[in-house]
PDB file of C-alpha atoms in Angstrom:
ATOM      1  CA  MET A   1     135.524 121.682 114.214  1.00  0.00           C
ATOM      2  CA  PHE A   2     134.195 119.598 111.342  1.00  0.00           C
ATOM      3  CA  VAL A   3     131.988 121.516 108.894  1.00  0.00           C
ATOM      4  CA  PRO A   4     130.566 119.774 105.797  1.00  0.00           C
ATOM      5  CA  ARG A   5     131.685 121.351 102.527  1.00  0.00           C
ATOM      6  CA  PRO A   6     128.849 122.494 100.240  1.00  0.00           C
ATOM      7  CA  SER A   7     128.983 122.706  96.461  1.00  0.00           C
ATOM      8  CA  LEU A   8     131.524 124.962  94.751  1.00  0.00           C
ATOM      9  CA  ALA A   9     128.738 127.098  93.268  1.00  0.00           C
ATOM     10  CA  TRP A  10     127.249 127.703  96.712  1.00  0.00           C
ATOM     11  CA  ARG A  11     130.637 128.618  98.191  1.00  0.00           C
ATOM     12  CA  LEU A  12     131.386 131.059  95.379  1.00  0.00           C
ATOM     13  CA  TYR A  13     127.971 132.669  95.734  1.00  0.00           C
ATOM     14  CA  ARG A  14     128.381 133.149  99.475  1.00  0.00           C
ATOM     15  CA  ARG A  15     131.871 134.554  98.981  1.00  0.00           C
ATOM     16  CA  ILE A  16     130.556 137.163  96.549  1.00  0.00           C
ATOM     17  CA  VAL A  17     127.132 137.872  98.066  1.00  0.00           C
ATOM     18  CA  ARG A  18     127.240 138.632 101.794  1.00  0.00           C
ATOM     19  CA  THR A  19     124.302 136.671 103.201  1.00  0.00           C
ATOM     20  CA  ARG A  20     122.919 136.456 106.710  1.00  0.00           C
ATOM     21  CA  VAL A  21     120.369 133.831 107.764  1.00  0.00           C
ATOM     22  CA  GLU A  22     118.232 134.225 110.876  1.00  0.00           C
ATOM     23  CA  PHE A  23     115.482 132.077 112.349  1.00  0.00           C
ATOM     24  CA  PHE A  24     112.340 132.998 114.294  1.00  0.00           C
ATOM     25  CA  ALA A  25     112.905 136.774 114.581  1.00  0.00           C
ATOM     26  CA  VAL A  26     114.250 139.783 112.699  1.00  0.00           C
ATOM     27  CA  PRO A  27     117.679 140.800 114.078  1.00  0.00           C
ATOM     28  CA  ASP A  28     117.932 144.163 115.820  1.00  0.00           C
ATOM     29  CA  ALA A  29     120.949 145.278 113.775  1.00  0.00           C
ATOM     30  CA  ILE A  30     121.910 144.424 110.211  1.00  0.00           C
ATOM     31  CA  ALA A  31     125.266 145.556 108.810  1.00  0.00           C
ATOM     32  CA  ASP A  32     127.565 144.608 105.905  1.00  0.00           C
ATOM     33  CA  VAL A  33     125.014 142.273 104.343  1.00  0.00           C
ATOM     34  CA  ASP A  34     123.705 142.051 100.778  1.00  0.00           C
ATOM     35  CA  VAL A  35     120.912 139.553 101.433  1.00  0.00           C
ATOM     36  CA  LEU A  36     119.022 138.824 104.644  1.00  0.00           C
ATOM     37  CA  LYS A  37     117.221 135.480 104.802  1.00  0.00           C
ATOM     38  CA  LEU A  38     114.538 135.279 107.474  1.00  0.00           C
ATOM     39  CA  CYS A  39     113.078 131.907 108.385  1.00  0.00           C
ATOM     40  CA  ASP A  40     110.036 130.916 110.432  1.00  0.00           C
ATOM     41  CA  LEU A  41     108.875 134.399 111.363  1.00  0.00           C
ATOM     42  CA  PRO A  42     105.582 134.642 113.286  1.00  0.00           C
ATOM     43  CA  VAL A  43     104.350 137.395 110.918  1.00  0.00           C
ATOM     44  CA  ALA A  44     105.139 138.212 107.304  1.00  0.00           C
ATOM     45  CA  PHE A  45     108.038 140.593 106.667  1.00  0.00           C
ATOM     46  CA  PRO A  46     106.751 143.728 104.912  1.00  0.00           C
ATOM     47  CA  GLY A  47     107.785 144.873 101.461  1.00  0.00           C
ATOM     48  CA  VAL A  48     108.959 141.550  99.987  1.00  0.00           C
ATOM     49  CA  PRO A  49     107.302 138.281  98.964  1.00  0.00           C
ATOM     50  CA  ASN A  50     106.898 135.836 101.844  1.00  0.00           C
ATOM     51  CA  GLU A  51     106.577 132.068 101.740  1.00  0.00           C
ATOM     52  CA  HIS A  52     103.795 130.928 104.044  1.00  0.00           C
ATOM     53  CA  ARG A  53     104.892 127.879 106.063  1.00  0.00           C
ATOM     54  CA  PRO A  54     102.216 126.322 108.284  1.00  0.00           C
ATOM     55  CA  THR A  55     103.663 124.246 111.104  1.00  0.00           C
ATOM     56  CA  ILE A  56     102.813 122.558 114.393  1.00  0.00           C
ATOM     57  CA  LEU A  57     104.276 123.886 117.634  1.00  0.00           C
ATOM     58  CA  ILE A  58     104.559 121.893 120.852  1.00  0.00           C
ATOM     59  CA  ASP A  59     104.701 123.931 124.056  1.00  0.00           C
ATOM     60  CA  LEU A  60     107.303 122.125 126.177  1.00  0.00           C
ATOM     61  CA  SER A  61     106.665 124.124 129.350  1.00  0.00           C
ATOM     62  CA  PRO A  62     103.989 121.773 130.825  1.00  0.00           C
ATOM     63  CA  SER A  63     105.084 118.780 132.891  1.00  0.00           C
ATOM     64  CA  GLU A  64     106.167 115.555 131.221  1.00  0.00           C
ATOM     65  CA  ASP A  65     102.895 113.901 132.303  1.00  0.00           C
ATOM     66  CA  GLU A  66     100.889 116.706 130.710  1.00  0.00           C
ATOM     67  CA  LEU A  67     102.869 116.423 127.483  1.00  0.00           C
ATOM     68  CA  TRP A  68     102.360 112.644 127.495  1.00  0.00           C
ATOM     69  CA  ASN A  69      98.621 113.053 127.941  1.00  0.00           C
ATOM     70  CA  GLY A  70      98.612 115.324 124.881  1.00  0.00           C
ATOM     71  CA  VAL A  71      99.907 112.483 122.701  1.00  0.00           C
ATOM     72  CA  VAL A  72      97.135 110.437 121.103  1.00  0.00           C
ATOM     73  CA  PRO A  73      96.644 106.962 122.682  1.00  0.00           C
ATOM     74  CA  LYS A  74      97.708 105.015 119.581  1.00  0.00           C
ATOM     75  CA  THR A  75     101.015 106.904 119.390  1.00  0.00           C
ATOM     76  CA  ARG A  76     101.617 106.417 123.124  1.00  0.00           C
ATOM     77  CA  LYS A  77     101.146 102.660 122.610  1.00  0.00           C
ATOM     78  CA  VAL A  78     103.670 102.635 119.747  1.00  0.00           C
ATOM     79  CA  ILE A  79     106.187 104.615 121.824  1.00  0.00           C
ATOM     80  CA  ARG A  80     105.892 102.116 124.689  1.00  0.00           C
ATOM     81  CA  GLN A  81     106.463  99.259 122.245  1.00  0.00           C
ATOM     82  CA  ALA A  82     109.561 101.018 120.858  1.00  0.00           C
ATOM     83  CA  MET A  83     110.948 101.228 124.404  1.00  0.00           C
ATOM     84  CA  ARG A  84     110.369  97.492 124.846  1.00  0.00           C
ATOM     85  CA  ASP A  85     112.162  96.890 121.544  1.00  0.00           C
ATOM     86  CA  GLY A  86     115.316  98.320 123.098  1.00  0.00           C
ATOM     87  CA  ILE A  87     115.475 101.303 120.738  1.00  0.00           C
ATOM     88  CA  THR A  88     117.717 104.068 122.033  1.00  0.00           C
ATOM     89  CA  ILE A  89     117.757 107.783 121.192  1.00  0.00           C
ATOM     90  CA  GLY A  90     120.806 109.976 121.603  1.00  0.00           C
ATOM     91  CA  ARG A  91     122.189 113.361 120.678  1.00  0.00           C
ATOM     92  CA  VAL A  92     125.346 113.363 118.591  1.00  0.00           C
ATOM     93  CA  ALA A  93     127.813 115.042 120.941  1.00  0.00           C
ATOM     94  CA  GLN A  94     130.155 116.033 118.125  1.00  0.00           C
ATOM     95  CA  ILE A  95     129.486 115.901 114.400  1.00  0.00           C
ATOM     96  CA  THR A  96     132.644 114.306 113.021  1.00  0.00           C
ATOM     97  CA  GLU A  97     133.339 113.327 109.424  1.00  0.00           C
ATOM     98  CA  PRO A  98     132.357 109.656 109.998  1.00  0.00           C
ATOM     99  CA  VAL A  99     129.083 110.774 111.611  1.00  0.00           C
ATOM    100  CA  TRP A 100     128.411 113.136 108.718  1.00  0.00           C
ATOM    101  CA  LEU A 101     129.115 110.436 106.127  1.00  0.00           C
ATOM    102  CA  SER A 102     126.726 108.060 107.901  1.00  0.00           C
ATOM    103  CA  PHE A 103     124.053 110.758 108.020  1.00  0.00           C
ATOM    104  CA  LEU A 104     124.665 111.642 104.364  1.00  0.00           C
ATOM    105  CA  ALA A 105     124.440 107.987 103.317  1.00  0.00           C
ATOM    106  CA  SER A 106     121.022 107.748 104.982  1.00  0.00           C
ATOM    107  CA  TYR A 107     119.888 110.884 103.174  1.00  0.00           C
ATOM    108  CA  MET A 108     121.120 109.617  99.791  1.00  0.00           C
ATOM    109  CA  LYS A 109     119.270 106.337 100.358  1.00  0.00           C
ATOM    110  CA  LEU A 110     116.095 108.322 101.065  1.00  0.00           C
ATOM    111  CA  TRP A 111     116.716 110.596  98.068  1.00  0.00           C
ATOM    112  CA  ARG A 112     116.993 107.604  95.726  1.00  0.00           C
ATOM    113  CA  ARG A 113     113.740 106.182  97.075  1.00  0.00           C
ATOM    114  CA  LYS A 114     111.671 109.374  97.198  1.00  0.00           C
ATOM    115  CA  ALA A 115     111.574 111.813  94.298  1.00  0.00           C
ATOM    116  CA  ASN A 116     110.245 114.568  96.602  1.00  0.00           C
ATOM    117  CA  ALA A 117     112.827 114.052  99.365  1.00  0.00           C
ATOM    118  CA  GLY A 118     113.983 117.646  98.907  1.00  0.00           C
ATOM    119  CA  ALA A 119     117.427 119.204  99.093  1.00  0.00           C
ATOM    120  CA  LEU A 120     119.450 118.415 102.204  1.00  0.00           C
ATOM    121  CA  GLY A 121     120.826 121.929 102.589  1.00  0.00           C
ATOM    122  CA  VAL A 122     124.500 121.121 103.163  1.00  0.00           C
ATOM    123  CA  GLY A 123     125.508 124.775 103.063  1.00  0.00           C
ATOM    124  CA  GLN A 124     122.827 125.776 105.547  1.00  0.00           C
ATOM    125  CA  ILE A 125     123.734 122.914 107.875  1.00  0.00           C
ATOM    126  CA  GLY A 126     127.405 123.861 107.702  1.00  0.00           C
ATOM    127  CA  GLU A 127     126.633 127.448 108.674  1.00  0.00           C
ATOM    128  CA  LEU A 128     124.477 126.286 111.577  1.00  0.00           C
ATOM    129  CA  ILE A 129     127.205 123.915 112.804  1.00  0.00           C
ATOM    130  CA  ALA A 130     129.748 126.735 112.674  1.00  0.00           C
ATOM    131  CA  ARG A 131     127.402 128.877 114.799  1.00  0.00           C
ATOM    132  CA  ASP A 132     126.675 125.992 117.210  1.00  0.00           C
ATOM    133  CA  ARG A 133     123.010 126.082 116.256  1.00  0.00           C
ATOM    134  CA  PHE A 134     122.594 122.647 114.659  1.00  0.00           C
ATOM    135  CA  VAL A 135     121.610 119.610 116.735  1.00  0.00           C
ATOM    136  CA  LEU A 136     121.711 116.079 115.347  1.00  0.00           C
ATOM    137  CA  THR A 137     120.028 113.151 117.089  1.00  0.00           C
ATOM    138  CA  VAL A 138     119.872 109.492 116.096  1.00  0.00           C
ATOM    139  CA  SER A 139     117.832 106.397 116.956  1.00  0.00           C
ATOM    140  CA  ARG A 140     119.317 102.907 116.940  1.00  0.00           C
ATOM    141  CA  ASP A 141     117.998  99.403 117.415  1.00  0.00           C
ATOM    142  CA  ALA A 142     119.250  97.043 120.115  1.00  0.00           C
ATOM    143  CA  GLU A 143     122.135  95.960 117.845  1.00  0.00           C
ATOM    144  CA  GLY A 144     123.227  99.542 117.158  1.00  0.00           C
ATOM    145  CA  SER A 145     121.896  99.914 113.617  1.00  0.00           C
ATOM    146  CA  VAL A 146     120.705 103.422 112.716  1.00  0.00           C
ATOM    147  CA  LEU A 147     116.934 103.685 112.331  1.00  0.00           C
ATOM    148  CA  SER A 148     116.415 107.446 112.011  1.00  0.00           C
ATOM    149  CA  TRP A 149     118.113 110.834 112.135  1.00  0.00           C
ATOM    150  CA  HIS A 150     116.708 114.197 113.237  1.00  0.00           C
ATOM    151  CA  GLY A 151     118.438 117.509 112.554  1.00  0.00           C
ATOM    152  CA  TYR A 152     117.336 120.691 114.332  1.00  0.00           C
ATOM    153  CA  VAL A 153     117.918 124.413 114.276  1.00  0.00           C
ATOM    154  CA  ARG A 154     118.469 125.385 117.899  1.00  0.00           C
ATOM    155  CA  THR A 155     118.115 128.654 119.761  1.00  0.00           C
ATOM    156  CA  PRO A 156     118.040 128.926 123.568  1.00  0.00           C
ATOM    157  CA  ASP A 157     114.245 128.629 123.827  1.00  0.00           C
ATOM    158  CA  ARG A 158     113.162 127.048 120.532  1.00  0.00           C
ATOM    159  CA  VAL A 159     114.071 124.161 118.238  1.00  0.00           C
ATOM    160  CA  ARG A 160     112.854 123.613 114.703  1.00  0.00           C
ATOM    161  CA  LEU A 161     113.006 120.281 112.911  1.00  0.00           C
ATOM    162  CA  PHE A 162     115.318 120.939 109.961  1.00  0.00           C
ATOM    163  CA  THR A 163     115.450 117.464 108.481  1.00  0.00           C
ATOM    164  CA  THR A 164     114.285 113.990 109.377  1.00  0.00           C
ATOM    165  CA  ILE A 165     115.452 110.746 107.790  1.00  0.00           C
ATOM    166  CA  SER A 166     114.099 107.310 108.608  1.00  0.00           C
ATOM    167  CA  ASP A 167     115.365 104.027 107.187  1.00  0.00           C
ATOM    168  CA  ILE A 168     112.026 102.807 105.835  1.00  0.00           C
ATOM    169  CA  ASP A 169     113.048 100.388 103.098  1.00  0.00           C
ATOM    170  CA  PRO A 170     110.491  98.712 100.794  1.00  0.00           C
ATOM    171  CA  SER A 171     113.100  96.075  99.918  1.00  0.00           C
ATOM    172  CA  ARG A 172     113.232  94.874 103.534  1.00  0.00           C
ATOM    173  CA  ASP A 173     110.645  92.906 105.479  1.00  0.00           C
ATOM    174  CA  THR A 174     107.658  94.221 107.408  1.00  0.00           C
ATOM    175  CA  HIS A 175     109.372  93.611 110.758  1.00  0.00           C
ATOM    176  CA  TRP A 176     112.166  96.056 109.915  1.00  0.00           C
ATOM    177  CA  ASN A 177     109.892  98.768 108.554  1.00  0.00           C
ATOM    178  CA  ASN A 178     107.522  98.505 111.523  1.00  0.00           C
ATOM    179  CA  LEU A 179     110.524  98.810 113.836  1.00  0.00           C
ATOM    180  CA  VAL A 180     111.649 101.957 112.013  1.00  0.00           C
ATOM    181  CA  GLY A 181     108.142 103.400 112.282  1.00  0.00           C
ATOM    182  CA  ARG A 182     108.067 102.800 116.038  1.00  0.00           C
ATOM    183  CA  ALA A 183     111.561 104.264 116.411  1.00  0.00           C
ATOM    184  CA  HIS A 184     110.538 107.413 114.578  1.00  0.00           C
ATOM    185  CA  ARG A 185     107.756 108.090 117.092  1.00  0.00           C
ATOM    186  CA  LEU A 186     109.956 107.383 120.097  1.00  0.00           C
ATOM    187  CA  HIS A 187     112.638 109.561 118.512  1.00  0.00           C
ATOM    188  CA  HIS A 188     110.366 112.631 118.443  1.00  0.00           C
ATOM    189  CA  TRP A 189     109.140 112.008 121.976  1.00  0.00           C
ATOM    190  CA  GLN A 190     112.595 111.555 123.477  1.00  0.00           C
ATOM    191  CA  ASP A 191     113.914 114.598 121.599  1.00  0.00           C
ATOM    192  CA  MET A 192     111.098 116.681 123.063  1.00  0.00           C
ATOM    193  CA  LEU A 193     111.944 115.548 126.594  1.00  0.00           C
ATOM    194  CA  ALA A 194     115.667 116.161 126.088  1.00  0.00           C
ATOM    195  CA  PHE A 195     115.091 119.673 124.783  1.00  0.00           C
ATOM    196  CA  LYS A 196     112.635 120.372 127.584  1.00  0.00           C
ATOM    197  CA  ALA A 197     115.286 119.372 130.125  1.00  0.00           C
ATOM    198  CA  GLN A 198     117.662 121.861 128.488  1.00  0.00           C
ATOM    199  CA  GLY A 199     115.203 124.716 128.934  1.00  0.00           C
ATOM    200  CA  VAL A 200     113.760 124.811 125.419  1.00  0.00           C
ATOM    201  CA  ARG A 201     110.160 126.006 125.479  1.00  0.00           C
ATOM    202  CA  THR A 202     108.961 125.359 121.916  1.00  0.00           C
ATOM    203  CA  TYR A 203     109.335 122.331 119.648  1.00  0.00           C
ATOM    204  CA  ASP A 204     108.599 123.240 116.015  1.00  0.00           C
ATOM    205  CA  PHE A 205     107.854 120.381 113.624  1.00  0.00           C
ATOM    206  CA  GLY A 206     109.355 122.424 110.777  1.00  0.00           C
ATOM    207  CA  GLY A 207     106.245 122.584 108.638  1.00  0.00           C
ATOM    208  CA  VAL A 208     103.023 120.697 108.113  1.00  0.00           C
ATOM    209  CA  TYR A 209     100.885 120.038 105.062  1.00  0.00           C
ATOM    210  CA  ARG A 210      97.443 121.604 105.292  1.00  0.00           C
ATOM    211  CA  GLY A 211      96.131 120.510 101.897  1.00  0.00           C
ATOM    212  CA  THR A 212      93.952 117.588 100.835  1.00  0.00           C
ATOM    213  CA  ASP A 213      95.506 116.522  97.516  1.00  0.00           C
ATOM    214  CA  ASP A 214      98.684 114.679  98.578  1.00  0.00           C
ATOM    215  CA  ALA A 215      97.907 111.469 100.474  1.00  0.00           C
ATOM    216  CA  GLU A 216     101.506 110.918 101.625  1.00  0.00           C
ATOM    217  CA  GLN A 217     101.814 114.448 102.993  1.00  0.00           C
ATOM    218  CA  MET A 218      98.434 114.114 104.694  1.00  0.00           C
ATOM    219  CA  ASN A 219      99.711 110.994 106.492  1.00  0.00           C
ATOM    220  CA  ILE A 220     102.823 112.883 107.620  1.00  0.00           C
ATOM    221  CA  ALA A 221     100.605 115.708 108.883  1.00  0.00           C
ATOM    222  CA  ARG A 222      98.507 113.247 110.908  1.00  0.00           C
ATOM    223  CA  PHE A 223     101.719 111.784 112.337  1.00  0.00           C
ATOM    224  CA  LYS A 224     102.832 115.228 113.548  1.00  0.00           C
ATOM    225  CA  GLN A 225      99.383 116.066 114.918  1.00  0.00           C
ATOM    226  CA  SER A 226      99.440 112.859 116.978  1.00  0.00           C
ATOM    227  CA  PHE A 227     101.914 114.491 119.385  1.00  0.00           C
ATOM    228  CA  GLY A 228      99.477 117.256 120.297  1.00  0.00           C
ATOM    229  CA  GLY A 229     100.480 120.874 119.864  1.00  0.00           C
ATOM    230  CA  SER A 230      98.768 123.533 117.824  1.00  0.00           C
ATOM    231  CA  PHE A 231      98.841 124.802 114.274  1.00  0.00           C
ATOM    232  CA  ALA A 232     100.771 128.007 113.662  1.00  0.00           C
ATOM    233  CA  ASP A 233     101.545 130.167 110.652  1.00  0.00           C
ATOM    234  CA  THR A 234     105.170 131.039 109.961  1.00  0.00           C
ATOM    235  CA  TYR A 235     106.788 132.948 107.114  1.00  0.00           C
ATOM    236  CA  ASP A 236     110.085 132.891 105.241  1.00  0.00           C
ATOM    237  CA  ALA A 237     111.372 135.996 103.470  1.00  0.00           C
ATOM    238  CA  VAL A 238     114.485 136.874 101.502  1.00  0.00           C
ATOM    239  CA  VAL A 239     115.317 140.568 101.729  1.00  0.00           C
ATOM    240  CA  PRO A 240     117.808 142.210  99.340  1.00  0.00           C
ATOM    241  CA  LEU A 241     119.612 145.035 101.130  1.00  0.00           C
ATOM    242  CA  THR A 242     121.925 146.214  98.350  1.00  0.00           C
ATOM    243  CA  LEU A 243     121.924 146.400  94.557  1.00  0.00           C
ATOM    244  CA  LYS A 244     124.244 143.398  94.524  1.00  0.00           C
ATOM    245  CA  GLY A 245     121.702 141.544  96.637  1.00  0.00           C
ATOM    246  CA  ARG A 246     118.843 142.337  94.267  1.00  0.00           C
ATOM    247  CA  LEU A 247     120.850 141.207  91.239  1.00  0.00           C
ATOM    248  CA  ALA A 248     121.937 138.041  93.036  1.00  0.00           C
ATOM    249  CA  LEU A 249     118.378 137.087  93.968  1.00  0.00           C
ATOM    250  CA  ALA A 250     117.257 137.596  90.375  1.00  0.00           C
ATOM    251  CA  LEU A 251     119.946 135.107  89.323  1.00  0.00           C
ATOM    252  CA  VAL A 252     119.304 132.615  92.135  1.00  0.00           C
ATOM    253  CA  SER A 253     115.609 132.438  91.253  1.00  0.00           C
ATOM    254  CA  ARG A 254     116.648 130.566  88.095  1.00  0.00           C
ATOM    255  CA  ILE A 255     118.667 127.942  89.977  1.00  0.00           C
ATOM    256  CA  GLY A 256     117.363 124.675  91.423  1.00  0.00           C
ATOM    257  CA  ALA A 257     116.807 124.140  95.139  1.00  0.00           C
ATOM    258  CA  GLU A 258     119.751 121.748  95.517  1.00  0.00           C
ATOM    259  CA  ALA A 259     122.237 124.331  94.223  1.00  0.00           C
ATOM    260  CA  ARG A 260     120.649 127.098  96.321  1.00  0.00           C
ATOM    261  CA  THR A 261     121.121 125.138  99.539  1.00  0.00           C
ATOM    262  CA  GLY A 262     124.600 123.823  98.851  1.00  0.00           C
ATOM    263  CA  GLY A 263     123.821 120.429  97.341  1.00  0.00           C
ATOM    264  CA  PRO A 264     124.863 117.003  98.645  1.00  0.00           C
ATOM    265  CA  ALA A 265     128.538 116.898  99.585  1.00  0.00           C
ATOM    266  CA  ILE A 266     130.949 114.551 101.301  1.00  0.00           C
ATOM    267  CA  GLY A 267     133.938 116.823 101.835  1.00  0.00           C
ATOM    268  CA  ALA A 268     134.570 118.962 104.863  1.00  0.00           C
ATOM    269  CA  THR A 269     136.532 121.764 106.377  1.00  0.00           C
ATOM    270  CA  ALA A 270     138.114 121.428 109.768  1.00  0.00           C
TER     271      ALA A 270
END
């Protein structure tokens, strides 16, 4: 199994500080752990600070026709056009080193273009791959060129968008960027249908901006709302369970997000 290698600092930290990461619910039993990281809980975890993370949830249990009718007409039109363009969407059956390097190259291109692209979370992705809980999907044009990537956290009945990368490129012409925009919409729609067919009941957009000060984030929020669904409040919490855990969190609070999540990396373990 290929697993991307995170930064040395992240690997040393995880070797010293026993850390467990769980999504969507608090585990029933917790043993031999210094720090418990809880992500996307439906209610705040008591006794520690929580990060409030608004999101949009799509209920995948209705029929495909009902889901389609929940998509706004303009987005449905764009999705139909993307199908006519010959854009294809597929799940990466196995994340190999060449696939990872292609995905990483797309992220680095985005990171150079957008100052607020955020940390990729190589360490987190590696842990999810090792637990068979990371799903990577890709859209391509009719010639096979990559247009977008979606990475998801997967449990049997829920998926959460972990990262999304599209190849919007201001240096290229309008035709290309419009094609990428159409692919991105088709990509979400086809992912929803694929997960629905696998028995997943909830599609989580992984967060949504609810403010009014950031025009770019407001546009992204409108994009996510165009697929229907409903707003939901989720919470992230980091719970120290030992003295070592408390000391570690005090140290980590002084470190940047890229180092905390493992940083960009191109190496791997097999």
